[in-house]
Coordinates of C-alpha atoms and ligand atoms in Angstrom, one line a residue:
Chain A
X1 CA 0.0 0.0 0.0
X2 CA 1.3 3.4 -1.0
X3 CA 1.0 6.2 1.6
X4 CA 1.2 10.0 0.7
X5 CA 2.3 12.4 3.2
X6 CA 1.8 16.2 2.8
X7 CA 4.5 18.3 4.5
X8 CA 4.4 22.1 4.8
X9 CA 7.4 24.4 5.4
X10 CA 6.5 26.8 8.2
X11 CA 8.1 29.1 10.8
X12 CA 9.7 27.1 13.7
X13 CA 7.2 26.6 16.5
X14 CA 9.5 28.3 19.0
X15 CA 9.5 31.6 17.0
X16 CA 7.3 34.4 18.2
X17 CA 6.3 35.9 14.9
X18 CA 5.6 39.7 14.7
X19 CA 3.8 41.8 12.2
X20 CA 5.9 44.3 10.1
X21 CA 5.6 47.8 11.1
X22 CA 3.7 48.7 7.9
X23 CA 1.2 46.0 8.6
X24 CA 1.6 44.4 5.2
X25 CA 2.6 41.0 6.3
X26 CA 4.4 39.0 9.1
X27 CA 8.2 39.5 9.3
X28 CA 9.8 36.2 8.4
X29 CA 13.3 37.7 7.7
X30 CA 16.0 35.4 9.1
X31 CA 13.5 33.5 10.9
X32 CA 14.0 29.8 11.4
X33 CA 12.0 27.5 9.2
X34 CA 10.9 23.9 9.9
X35 CA 8.6 21.2 8.8
X36 CA 5.2 21.9 10.5
X37 CA 5.0 19.8 13.7
X38 CA 1.7 18.1 12.8
X39 CA 3.3 17.1 9.2
X40 CA 6.2 15.7 11.2
X41 CA 3.8 13.4 13.1
X42 CA 2.2 12.4 9.7
X43 CA 5.5 11.4 8.4
X44 CA 6.3 9.4 11.5
X45 CA 3.1 7.6 11.2
X46 CA 3.7 6.7 7.6
X47 CA 7.1 5.4 8.2
X48 CA 5.9 3.4 11.1
X49 CA 3.2 1.7 8.7
X50 CA 6.1 0.9 6.5
X51 CA 8.2 -0.6 9.3
X52 CA 5.2 -2.6 10.2
X53 CA 5.0 -4.0 6.7
X54 CA 1.7 -2.4 6.1
X55 CA 2.9 0.4 3.7
X56 CA 5.2 -0.4 0.8
X57 CA 6.2 3.1 -0.2
X58 CA 6.0 6.5 1.5
X59 CA 5.9 9.6 -0.7
X60 CA 6.3 13.1 0.9
X61 CA 4.7 15.9 -1.0
X62 CA 5.2 19.6 -0.4
X63 CA 3.7 22.6 -2.3
X64 CA 5.7 25.8 -2.4
X65 CA 8.7 27.3 -3.8
X66 CA 12.1 25.7 -4.1
X67 CA 12.8 26.2 -0.4
X68 CA 10.2 23.6 0.6
X69 CA 12.6 20.9 -0.8
X70 CA 14.4 21.3 2.5
X71 CA 11.4 19.9 4.4
X72 CA 10.9 17.3 1.8
X73 CA 14.5 16.2 2.4
X74 CA 13.8 16.2 6.2
X75 CA 10.8 13.8 5.6
X76 CA 13.2 11.7 3.4
X77 CA 15.7 11.5 6.2
X78 CA 12.9 10.4 8.5
X79 CA 12.2 7.5 6.3
X80 CA 10.0 8.5 3.4
X81 CA 11.1 6.8 0.2
X82 CA 10.7 9.7 -2.4
X83 CA 9.5 13.3 -2.7
X84 CA 7.4 15.4 -4.7
X85 CA 7.5 19.2 -4.9
X86 CA 4.8 21.1 -6.5
X87 CA 6.2 24.4 -7.5
X88 CA 4.1 27.4 -6.9
X89 CA 5.7 30.8 -6.3
X90 CA 3.5 32.3 -3.5
X91 CA 2.1 30.6 -0.6
X92 CA -1.1 28.7 -1.8
X93 CA -4.5 28.7 0.0
X94 CA -5.8 25.5 1.3
X95 CA -8.3 25.0 -1.4
X96 CA -5.5 25.4 -3.9
X97 CA -3.2 23.1 -2.0
X98 CA -6.1 20.5 -1.8
X99 CA -6.5 20.7 -5.5
X100 CA -2.9 20.2 -6.1
X101 CA -2.7 17.3 -3.8
X102 CA -5.8 15.8 -5.5
X103 CA -3.6 16.1 -8.7
X104 CA -0.8 14.1 -7.0
X105 CA -3.3 11.6 -5.7
X106 CA -4.7 11.1 -9.1
X107 CA -1.0 10.4 -10.4
X108 CA 0.0 8.2 -7.5
X109 CA -3.1 6.4 -6.4
X110 CA -2.3 6.2 -2.7
X111 CA -4.4 4.2 -0.3
X112 CA -3.8 6.5 2.5
X113 CA -3.0 10.2 2.6
X114 CA -1.7 11.6 5.9
X115 CA -1.6 15.3 6.5
X116 CA -1.3 17.4 9.8
X117 CA -4.6 18.8 11.3
X118 CA -3.3 22.3 11.1
X119 CA -0.5 24.4 9.9
X120 CA 0.9 26.4 12.7
X121 CA 1.4 29.6 10.5
X122 CA -2.0 29.9 8.9
X123 CA -3.9 27.9 11.5
X124 CA -6.4 27.0 8.9
X125 CA -7.4 23.4 9.7
X126 CA -8.8 22.9 6.3
X127 CA -6.6 21.0 3.7
X128 CA -7.1 17.3 4.6
X129 CA -10.8 17.8 4.7
X130 CA -10.9 19.8 1.5
X131 CA -8.9 17.0 -0.2
X132 CA -11.3 14.3 1.1
X133 CA -14.2 16.2 -0.6
X134 CA -12.3 16.8 -3.9
X135 CA -11.1 13.2 -4.1
X136 CA -14.4 11.8 -2.8
X137 CA -12.5 9.9 0.1
X138 CA -13.5 9.5 3.7
X139 CA -11.6 11.3 6.4
X140 CA -10.3 10.6 9.9
X141 CA -9.3 14.0 11.3
X142 CA -7.5 14.8 14.5
X143 CA -6.4 11.3 14.7
X144 CA -4.8 9.9 17.8
X145 CA -4.7 6.3 16.5
X146 CA -4.6 4.7 13.1
X147 CA -5.2 1.0 12.5
X148 CA -5.3 -0.5 9.1
X149 CA -7.7 -3.4 8.9
X150 CA -7.8 -5.0 5.4
X151 CA -9.4 -2.5 2.9
X152 CA -10.5 -0.3 5.9
X153 CA -8.7 1.9 8.4
X154 CA -9.9 2.6 11.9
X155 CA -9.2 6.0 13.1
X156 CA -9.6 7.3 16.7
X157 CA -10.3 11.0 16.7
X158 CA -9.9 13.6 19.4
X159 CA -13.4 15.2 19.6
X160 CA -15.2 17.4 22.1
X161 CA -15.5 15.6 25.4
X162 CA -13.3 12.7 24.4
X163 CA -12.6 10.1 21.7
X164 CA -14.5 8.8 18.6
X165 CA -13.5 5.9 16.5
X166 CA -14.7 5.7 12.8
X167 CA -14.1 3.1 10.2
X168 CA -13.2 4.4 6.8
X169 CA -12.9 2.6 3.3
X170 CA -9.6 2.8 1.8
X171 CA -8.3 5.0 0.1
X172 CA -8.7 7.4 2.9
X173 CA -7.4 10.6 4.5
X174 CA -6.1 10.9 8.0
X175 CA -5.1 14.3 9.6
X176 CA -2.8 14.0 12.7
X177 CA -3.2 15.3 16.2
X178 CA -0.3 15.8 18.7
X179 CA -0.7 12.5 20.5
X180 CA -0.7 10.2 17.5
X181 CA 3.0 9.4 17.9
X182 CA 6.2 11.0 19.1
X183 CA 8.4 11.7 15.8
X184 CA 11.9 10.4 15.9
X185 CA 15.0 12.4 15.1
X186 CA 16.8 12.0 11.8
X187 CA 20.1 10.3 12.1
X188 CA 23.2 11.7 10.4
X189 CA 23.5 8.6 8.1
X190 CA 19.8 9.0 7.1
X191 CA 20.2 12.7 6.4
X192 CA 23.1 11.8 4.0
X193 CA 21.0 9.0 2.3
X194 CA 18.1 11.4 1.9
X195 CA 20.2 13.7 -0.3
X196 CA 20.2 10.9 -2.9
X197 CA 16.5 9.8 -2.8
X198 CA 14.4 10.7 -5.8
X199 CA 12.6 14.3 -5.7
X200 CA 10.3 15.0 -8.7
X201 CA 9.1 18.6 -9.3
X202 CA 5.6 19.2 -10.9
X203 CA 4.0 22.5 -11.8
X204 CA 0.4 23.2 -11.3
X205 CA 0.0 22.9 -15.0
X206 CA 1.4 19.3 -15.0
X207 CA -1.4 18.6 -12.5
X208 CA -4.0 20.4 -14.5
X209 CA -4.8 22.9 -11.7
X210 CA -5.3 26.5 -12.1
X211 CA -4.1 28.5 -9.0
X212 CA -7.0 30.7 -7.9
X213 CA -7.1 33.3 -5.2
X214 CA -10.1 33.3 -2.8
X215 CA -8.7 35.2 0.1
X216 CA -6.6 38.4 0.2
X217 CA -4.7 39.4 3.3
X218 CA -5.6 43.2 3.7
X219 CA -3.2 43.7 6.7
X220 CA -1.7 42.1 9.9
X221 CA -1.5 43.7 13.1
X222 CA -0.4 42.7 16.6
X223 CA -3.0 41.4 18.9
X224 CA -4.2 43.8 21.7
X225 CA -1.6 44.2 24.4
X226 CA -2.4 43.0 27.8
X227 CA -1.4 45.3 30.5
X228 CA 1.3 43.7 32.7
X229 CA -0.3 42.9 36.0
X230 CA 1.0 42.8 39.4
X231 CA 2.5 40.1 41.7
X232 CA 0.6 39.6 44.9
X233 CA 2.6 38.7 48.0
X234 CA 0.2 35.7 49.2
X235 CA -2.9 33.9 48.9
X236 CA -4.7 36.5 51.1
X237 CA -3.9 39.3 48.8
X238 CA -4.8 37.3 45.8
X239 CA -8.3 36.6 47.2
X240 CA -8.7 40.3 48.3
X241 CA -7.8 41.5 44.8
X242 CA -10.2 39.0 43.2
X243 CA -13.0 39.9 45.3
X244 CA -12.6 43.7 45.6
X245 CA -10.6 44.9 42.7
X246 CA -11.4 42.5 39.7
X247 CA -14.7 41.6 41.3
X248 CA -14.7 38.2 39.6
X249 CA -15.4 36.1 42.8
X250 CA -17.9 36.9 45.6
Chain B
X1 CA -28.7 38.2 1.2
X2 CA -29.1 35.3 3.5
X3 CA -27.0 33.5 6.1
X4 CA -27.2 29.9 7.0
X5 CA -25.9 29.0 10.5
X6 CA -25.1 25.3 11.4
X7 CA -26.2 24.3 14.8
X8 CA -23.7 22.7 17.2
X9 CA -25.6 20.0 19.2
X10 CA -25.4 16.5 20.6
X11 CA -28.8 15.4 19.1
X12 CA -30.6 16.3 22.4
X13 CA -29.6 19.9 23.2
X14 CA -28.4 22.9 21.3
X15 CA -25.0 24.0 22.3
X16 CA -24.1 27.5 23.4
X17 CA -21.6 27.8 20.5
X18 CA -24.7 28.1 18.2
X19 CA -25.7 31.4 19.9
X20 CA -22.2 32.9 19.5
X21 CA -22.3 32.0 15.8
X22 CA -25.8 33.6 15.4
X23 CA -24.3 36.8 17.0
X24 CA -21.5 36.7 14.4
X25 CA -24.1 36.1 11.7
X26 CA -26.1 39.1 12.7
X27 CA -23.1 41.4 11.9
X28 CA -23.4 40.3 8.3
X29 CA -26.7 42.1 8.2
X30 CA -28.5 39.4 6.3
X31 CA -31.5 37.2 7.2
X32 CA -30.6 34.3 9.3
X33 CA -31.8 30.6 9.2
X34 CA -30.4 27.8 11.3
X35 CA -29.7 24.3 9.9
X36 CA -29.9 21.3 12.4
X37 CA -28.2 18.2 11.1
X38 CA -28.5 15.1 13.2
X39 CA -30.3 12.0 14.0
X40 CA -33.4 12.0 16.4
X41 CA -32.5 15.7 16.9
X42 CA -36.2 17.0 17.2
X43 CA -35.4 18.7 20.6
X44 CA -32.4 20.6 19.0
X45 CA -34.7 21.9 16.4
X46 CA -37.2 23.0 18.9
X47 CA -34.6 24.9 20.9
X48 CA -33.2 26.5 17.7
X49 CA -36.6 27.9 16.9
X50 CA -36.5 29.8 20.2
X51 CA -33.4 31.7 19.3
X52 CA -34.4 35.3 18.6
X53 CA -33.8 36.7 15.1
X54 CA -34.0 33.5 13.2
X55 CA -36.2 33.3 10.2
X56 CA -36.6 29.5 10.0
X57 CA -35.1 26.4 11.2
X58 CA -34.2 23.6 8.8
X59 CA -33.9 20.1 10.2
X60 CA -32.3 17.2 8.5
X61 CA -33.0 14.4 10.8
X62 CA -31.7 11.0 9.6
X63 CA -29.6 8.1 10.8
X64 CA -27.0 8.9 8.2
X65 CA -26.3 12.1 10.2
X66 CA -26.5 10.8 13.7
X67 CA -22.8 10.6 14.3
X68 CA -21.9 13.8 12.4
X69 CA -19.9 11.8 9.8
X70 CA -18.2 14.5 7.7
X71 CA -18.6 12.6 4.4
X72 CA -22.4 12.7 4.9
X73 CA -23.1 16.0 6.7
X74 CA -20.9 18.0 4.2
X75 CA -23.0 16.9 1.2
X76 CA -26.2 17.9 3.0
X77 CA -24.8 21.1 4.1
X78 CA -23.4 21.9 0.6
X79 CA -26.7 21.1 -0.9
X80 CA -28.7 23.4 1.5
X81 CA -26.1 26.1 1.2
X82 CA -26.8 26.7 -2.6
X83 CA -29.8 28.9 -1.4
X84 CA -27.6 31.0 0.9
X85 CA -24.8 33.8 0.6
X86 CA -23.0 32.8 3.8
X87 CA -22.6 29.6 5.7
X88 CA -21.5 30.0 9.2
X89 CA -20.5 27.4 11.9
X90 CA -18.8 27.7 15.3
X91 CA -15.2 26.5 15.1
X92 CA -15.9 23.5 17.3
X93 CA -14.0 20.2 16.6
X94 CA -17.2 18.9 15.1
X95 CA -17.8 21.8 12.6
X96 CA -14.0 22.1 11.8
X97 CA -14.3 18.5 10.7
X98 CA -17.0 18.8 8.0
X99 CA -17.0 22.8 7.1
X100 CA -13.8 22.6 4.9
X101 CA -15.5 19.7 3.0
X102 CA -18.5 22.0 2.4
X103 CA -16.3 24.8 1.2
X104 CA -14.4 22.5 -1.3
X105 CA -17.8 21.0 -2.6
X106 CA -18.9 24.6 -3.3
X107 CA -15.5 25.4 -4.7
X108 CA -14.9 28.3 -2.4
X109 CA -12.2 29.0 0.3
X110 CA -13.1 28.8 3.9
X111 CA -12.4 31.6 6.3
X112 CA -11.4 29.8 9.6
X113 CA -12.0 31.1 13.2
X114 CA -13.1 34.7 12.6
X115 CA -12.9 37.1 15.6
X116 CA -14.5 40.2 14.0
X117 CA -16.7 41.1 10.9
X118 CA -15.4 44.3 9.4
X119 CA -17.7 44.1 6.6
X120 CA -19.7 41.3 4.7
X121 CA -16.6 40.3 2.9
X122 CA -13.9 41.4 5.3
X123 CA -13.0 39.7 8.4
X124 CA -10.4 39.3 11.2
X125 CA -8.8 36.1 12.2
X126 CA -5.8 35.3 14.4
X127 CA -2.9 33.5 12.7
X128 CA 0.5 32.3 14.0
X129 CA -0.9 31.1 17.4
X130 CA -2.6 34.6 17.8
X131 CA 0.8 36.4 17.5
X132 CA -0.7 38.4 14.9
X133 CA -4.3 39.2 13.7
X134 CA -5.0 39.1 10.0
X135 CA -7.7 41.2 8.2
X136 CA -8.7 39.1 5.2
X137 CA -11.0 39.9 2.3
X138 CA -13.0 37.2 0.6
X139 CA -13.4 37.1 -3.2
X140 CA -15.9 34.3 -3.1
X141 CA -19.6 34.8 -3.9
X142 CA -20.6 32.3 -1.2
X143 CA -18.7 32.6 2.2
X144 CA -18.0 29.6 4.3
X145 CA -16.8 30.7 7.6
X146 CA -16.1 29.1 11.1
X147 CA -16.5 31.4 14.0
X148 CA -14.3 31.6 17.1
X149 CA -17.1 31.6 19.7
X150 CA -15.3 33.4 22.5
X151 CA -15.1 36.5 20.2
X152 CA -18.8 37.0 20.0
X153 CA -21.3 37.4 22.9
X154 CA -24.1 34.8 22.4
X155 CA -27.6 35.9 21.6
X156 CA -30.2 34.9 24.1
X157 CA -31.5 31.3 23.8
X158 CA -35.1 32.3 24.2
X159 CA -37.5 34.9 22.8
X160 CA -37.9 33.8 19.2
X161 CA -40.4 31.7 17.4
X162 CA -38.9 30.5 14.0
X163 CA -40.8 28.2 11.9
X164 CA -39.3 24.6 11.7
X165 CA -39.1 22.8 8.3
X166 CA -37.7 19.3 7.6
X167 CA -35.1 18.8 4.9
X168 CA -35.6 15.3 3.5
X169 CA -32.4 14.8 1.3
X170 CA -30.4 11.8 2.7
X171 CA -26.7 11.8 1.8
X172 CA -24.9 8.6 2.8
X173 CA -21.7 8.5 1.1
X174 CA -21.2 4.9 2.2
X175 CA -17.5 5.7 2.8
X176 CA -17.4 5.7 6.7
X177 CA -19.1 4.4 9.6
X178 CA -19.2 5.1 13.2
X179 CA -17.5 2.5 15.4
X180 CA -17.4 3.8 19.1
X181 CA -17.1 6.7 21.3
X182 CA -15.4 7.3 24.7
X183 CA -16.9 10.5 26.2
X184 CA -15.9 11.6 29.7
X185 CA -18.9 12.5 31.7
X186 CA -18.6 15.6 33.9
X187 CA -20.9 17.8 36.0
X188 CA -18.7 20.8 35.5
X189 CA -19.5 23.6 33.0
X190 CA -18.3 23.2 29.5
X191 CA -14.7 24.5 29.2
X192 CA -15.4 26.8 26.3
X193 CA -18.4 28.5 27.8
X194 CA -17.6 28.5 31.5
X195 CA -17.2 31.9 33.2
X196 CA -14.1 30.6 35.4
X197 CA -11.5 28.2 34.2
X198 CA -8.8 26.7 36.4
X199 CA -6.0 24.9 34.5
X200 CA -3.2 22.7 35.5
X201 CA 0.1 22.1 33.8
X202 CA 3.2 20.0 34.1
X203 CA 3.8 21.5 37.6
X204 CA 0.9 19.4 38.8
X205 CA 3.2 16.4 38.6
X206 CA 0.5 13.7 38.1
X207 CA -3.2 13.1 37.5
X208 CA -4.0 12.5 41.1
X209 CA -2.9 16.1 42.0
X210 CA -5.4 17.5 39.6
X211 CA -7.8 16.7 42.5
X212 CA -6.3 19.9 44.1
X213 CA -8.1 21.8 41.6
X214 CA -11.5 20.2 42.2
X215 CA -12.3 21.9 45.5
X216 CA -11.7 25.3 44.0
X217 CA -13.4 24.5 40.8
X218 CA -16.5 23.4 42.9
X219 CA -16.5 26.7 44.8
X220 CA -16.1 28.8 41.8
X221 CA -18.4 26.6 39.4
X222 CA -15.3 26.4 37.2
X223 CA -14.3 24.2 34.4
X224 CA -11.0 22.5 34.7
X225 CA -8.4 22.7 31.8
X226 CA -4.9 21.7 31.2
X227 CA -1.7 22.5 29.2
X228 CA -0.5 20.2 26.5
X229 CA 2.3 19.1 28.7
X230 CA -0.1 17.8 31.2
X231 CA -2.2 16.1 28.7
X232 CA 0.9 14.5 27.0
X233 CA 2.0 13.3 30.2
X234 CA -1.3 11.5 30.6
X235 CA -2.4 13.4 33.8
X236 CA -5.7 14.2 32.1
X237 CA -7.7 13.6 29.0
X238 CA -7.0 15.3 25.8
X239 CA -10.3 17.2 25.7
X240 CA -9.1 19.4 28.6
X241 CA -6.3 20.8 26.5
X242 CA -6.3 24.7 26.3
X243 CA -4.3 26.3 23.5
X244 CA -3.6 27.0 19.8
X245 CA -4.3 23.4 18.9
X246 CA -6.7 22.6 21.8
X247 CA -9.7 24.6 23.1
X248 CA -9.9 28.4 23.0
X249 CA -11.3 29.8 26.2
X250 CA -12.1 33.4 27.2
X251 CA -13.7 33.3 30.7
X252 CA -14.1 36.1 33.1
X253 CA -11.5 34.4 35.3
X254 CA -8.6 32.1 34.2
X255 CA -6.3 30.5 36.8
X256 CA -3.2 29.0 35.4
X257 CA -1.5 26.6 37.9
X258 CA 2.0 25.2 37.2
X259 CA 1.9 26.3 33.6
X260 CA 5.0 28.1 32.2
X261 CA 3.0 30.1 29.6
X262 CA 4.3 28.8 26.1
X263 CA 2.9 30.8 23.2
X264 CA 0.8 27.7 22.1
X265 CA -0.9 27.8 25.6
X266 CA -1.3 31.6 25.7
X267 CA -3.0 31.5 22.3
X268 CA -5.9 29.6 23.9
X269 CA -6.4 31.8 26.9
X270 CA -4.9 35.2 26.7
X271 CA -8.4 36.8 25.8
X272 CA -9.7 35.9 29.3
X273 CA -10.8 38.9 31.3
X274 CA -8.7 38.3 34.4
X275 CA -5.8 36.0 34.5
X276 CA -4.3 34.7 37.6
X277 CA -1.1 32.6 37.5
X278 CA 0.3 30.4 40.2
X279 CA 3.9 29.2 39.6
X280 CA 7.0 28.8 41.7
X281 CA 9.3 30.4 39.1
X282 CA 9.0 34.1 39.2
X283 CA 10.4 34.4 35.7
X284 CA 7.8 32.1 34.0
X285 CA 6.3 33.8 31.0
X286 CA 2.7 33.3 32.1
X287 CA 3.3 36.2 34.5
X288 CA 3.8 38.6 31.5
X289 CA 0.1 38.0 30.7
X290 CA -1.4 37.6 34.1
X291 CA -3.3 40.4 36.1
X292 CA -2.4 38.7 39.4
X293 CA 0.6 36.6 39.7
X294 CA 1.4 34.5 42.8
X295 CA 4.9 33.1 43.0
X296 CA 4.5 30.2 45.2
X297 CA 4.5 26.4 45.4
X298 CA 1.1 25.2 44.1
X299 CA 1.0 22.4 46.7
X300 CA 0.8 24.9 49.3
X301 CA -1.1 27.7 47.6
X302 CA -4.0 25.7 46.3
X303 CA -5.2 24.2 49.7
X304 CA -5.0 27.6 51.1
X305 CA -6.9 29.2 48.2
X306 CA -9.6 26.6 48.4
X307 CA -10.0 27.3 52.2
X308 CA -10.1 31.1 51.6
X309 CA -12.6 31.6 48.8
Ligands
FAD1 C1 2.5 22.3 17.4 C2 2.4 22.5 18.8 C3 1.2 22.8 19.3 C4 1.0 22.9 20.7 N1 -0.2 23.2 21.2 C5 -0.3 23.4 22.5 C6 -1.6 23.8 23.0 O1 -2.6 23.9 22.4 N2 -1.7 24.0 24.4 C7 -0.6 24.1 25.2 O2 -0.7 24.2 26.4 N3 0.6 23.6 24.7 C8 0.8 23.4 23.3 N4 2.0 23.1 22.9 C9 3.1 22.8 23.8 C10 3.8 24.1 24.3 O3 4.7 24.4 23.5 C11 4.4 23.8 25.8 O4 5.3 22.8 25.7 C12 3.4 23.4 26.9 O5 2.3 24.4 26.8 C13 4.1 23.4 28.2 O6 3.1 23.1 29.2 P1 3.3 23.5 30.8 O7 3.4 25.0 30.8 O8 2.4 22.7 31.6 O9 4.8 22.8 31.1 P2 6.3 23.4 31.4 O10 6.6 24.4 30.4 O11 7.1 22.4 31.8 O12 5.9 24.4 32.7 C14 5.6 23.8 33.9 C15 5.6 25.0 34.8 O13 5.2 24.6 36.2 C16 5.9 25.3 37.2 N5 6.0 24.4 38.4 C17 6.7 23.2 38.6 N6 6.4 22.8 39.8 C18 5.6 23.7 40.4 C19 5.1 23.9 41.8 N7 5.3 22.9 42.7 N8 4.4 24.9 42.2 C20 4.2 26.0 41.2 N9 4.7 25.9 39.9 C21 5.3 24.7 39.6 C22 7.3 25.4 36.6 O14 8.0 26.6 37.2 C23 7.0 25.7 35.1 O15 6.8 27.1 34.8 C24 2.2 22.9 21.5 C25 3.4 22.7 20.9 C26 3.6 22.4 19.5 C27 4.9 22.2 19.0
AMP2 N1 1.8 24.0 1.1 C1 1.6 22.8 1.5 N2 2.4 21.9 1.2 C2 2.2 20.6 1.6 N3 1.2 20.2 2.6 C3 0.5 21.3 3.0 C4 0.5 22.6 2.5 N4 -0.4 23.3 3.1 C5 -1.1 22.6 3.9 N5 -0.7 21.2 3.9 C6 -1.1 20.1 4.6 O1 -2.3 20.3 5.1 C7 -2.2 20.2 6.6 C8 -3.2 21.2 7.1 O2 -2.9 22.6 6.8 P1 -3.9 23.8 6.9 O3 -5.2 23.5 6.2 O4 -3.1 24.9 6.1 O5 -3.9 24.0 8.5 C9 -0.8 20.6 6.9 O6 -0.4 20.0 8.1 C10 -0.1 19.8 5.8 O7 -0.1 18.4 6.0

């Protein structure tokens, strides 16, 4: 069974991103970039399926300009077999990413597509579900457990109030939540090996997709600042402040 | 212009998140209908009809929708949406599951997690874990939107008398089925709508120690939340996680206990009205966003706090 994993290049999760002074965009100059944490979990899950003898091939795909090849190489170092970059100049919106992924799905016919539940830059939480609709595949989003069972996959999902398990007919889509697995670190030999693995580049045209624009970012601003508060000396002062100053308890 | 609001519910009761979504919908200035999709969800429809300012309530009540399977629900919503200019749903785990499918079926973008409506096509939404707020303009004729419920005060639950109509289309994609559910029962208020939330982090050390929060939560009628570190360590279940990738809360009072204040955690609680932090490290970043900081060992501070409130 072939598994396709979608990996996105995003700002490292430790970076506190700021808006540019003119409000045109966020300032990503000299900022550390990384593979989206949820995508790293997606790669790990696919590689584990391969190690368990369930998956035969793991393909990592990323959509972006040439720089996203770095994240594809990371996925290859973590154990993916080959990579695909879909070359687009500017950051594509989730619907466009989903259409491009659908193009790759049509070419590769994977039985399972694993994506992150959310990219930590745009915080969209859309792409996997959109791909599901476009490819007419069932989805198990926010997955904390994935079990292949013949021509079905059972996905345990993190929902309001607990966990839900659904059974999906393959081919299917899974989006990862944080507790699905703990990703490994790439070893140096594997990083070296990854450099030699196959990486194909497609354009949107190759996939028959027209890149469209649905949303325009008008401006970005910092969130409202919270006034720095005070330190209280002890529990008595805390209770007094909450009762008499903030008036949030009685 | 007309707006369709998707109801959040559990087949028996209408969830408060729906009322916040109606409030956001009102700002679009169009007529509002509510769609209830579920199985044996008649009571929800009755409750939705009582929401003021709603024209009509459409109910798609069928076994195919009982467990909110995204493959089925999205097709139904996309079909009903053809008659509307806007489709709004709360950004709950359930609606986040099917709404992007609806958008893709309609070939439009989705605007996720809006916190303000600037005009009928321009919205504000937090990105980068809330480190910046983006203003975005939609070019799509039909707008598919999820609403961050904490950013809009809910409309009242009572006072309206909308008509109720049933929608008979049944979409069963036949691709997925429900297997089982493990839902934690709790007598406490819901995390996302509670007016007081007390959360524990890695500093709690284990699940057993979360009991130290119970007494305080009882006295304040608070919901209990957690940081991801506490959830990852298995102290508490995942649905208690507050943050960028967990639940977003904005109560009148948020008490963070043994939580350092990583940006991903702040993303889920920094819009709370009053924030209290209890942490033994006086340099913990959580103190930068708290109104009242108590530098103390939580194992001493919590019992004392419980006895004094
Ligand atoms: C993609 C991604 C998404 C994430 N999403 C979320 C999210 O949604 N929500 C979230 O919370 N995190 C999230 N995180 C994790 C986040 O980065 C932090 O790791 C996490 O919030 C830390 O939790 P913590 O504050 O409980 O633990 P720590 O950072 O370990 O802090 C523990 C605190 O407890 C204090 N303490 C210890 N003992 C005591 C004591 N006896 N008395 C008083 N204080 C004590 C310490 O001084 C310390 O400040 C995410 C991370 C990633 C990569
Ligand atoms: N440009 C991209 N390239 C590859 N995968 C992507 C891209 N954008 C989004 N994805 C995938 O979709 C998931 C959810 O992203 P989003 O819908 O943007 O929150 C990510 O975790 C990735 O797996």
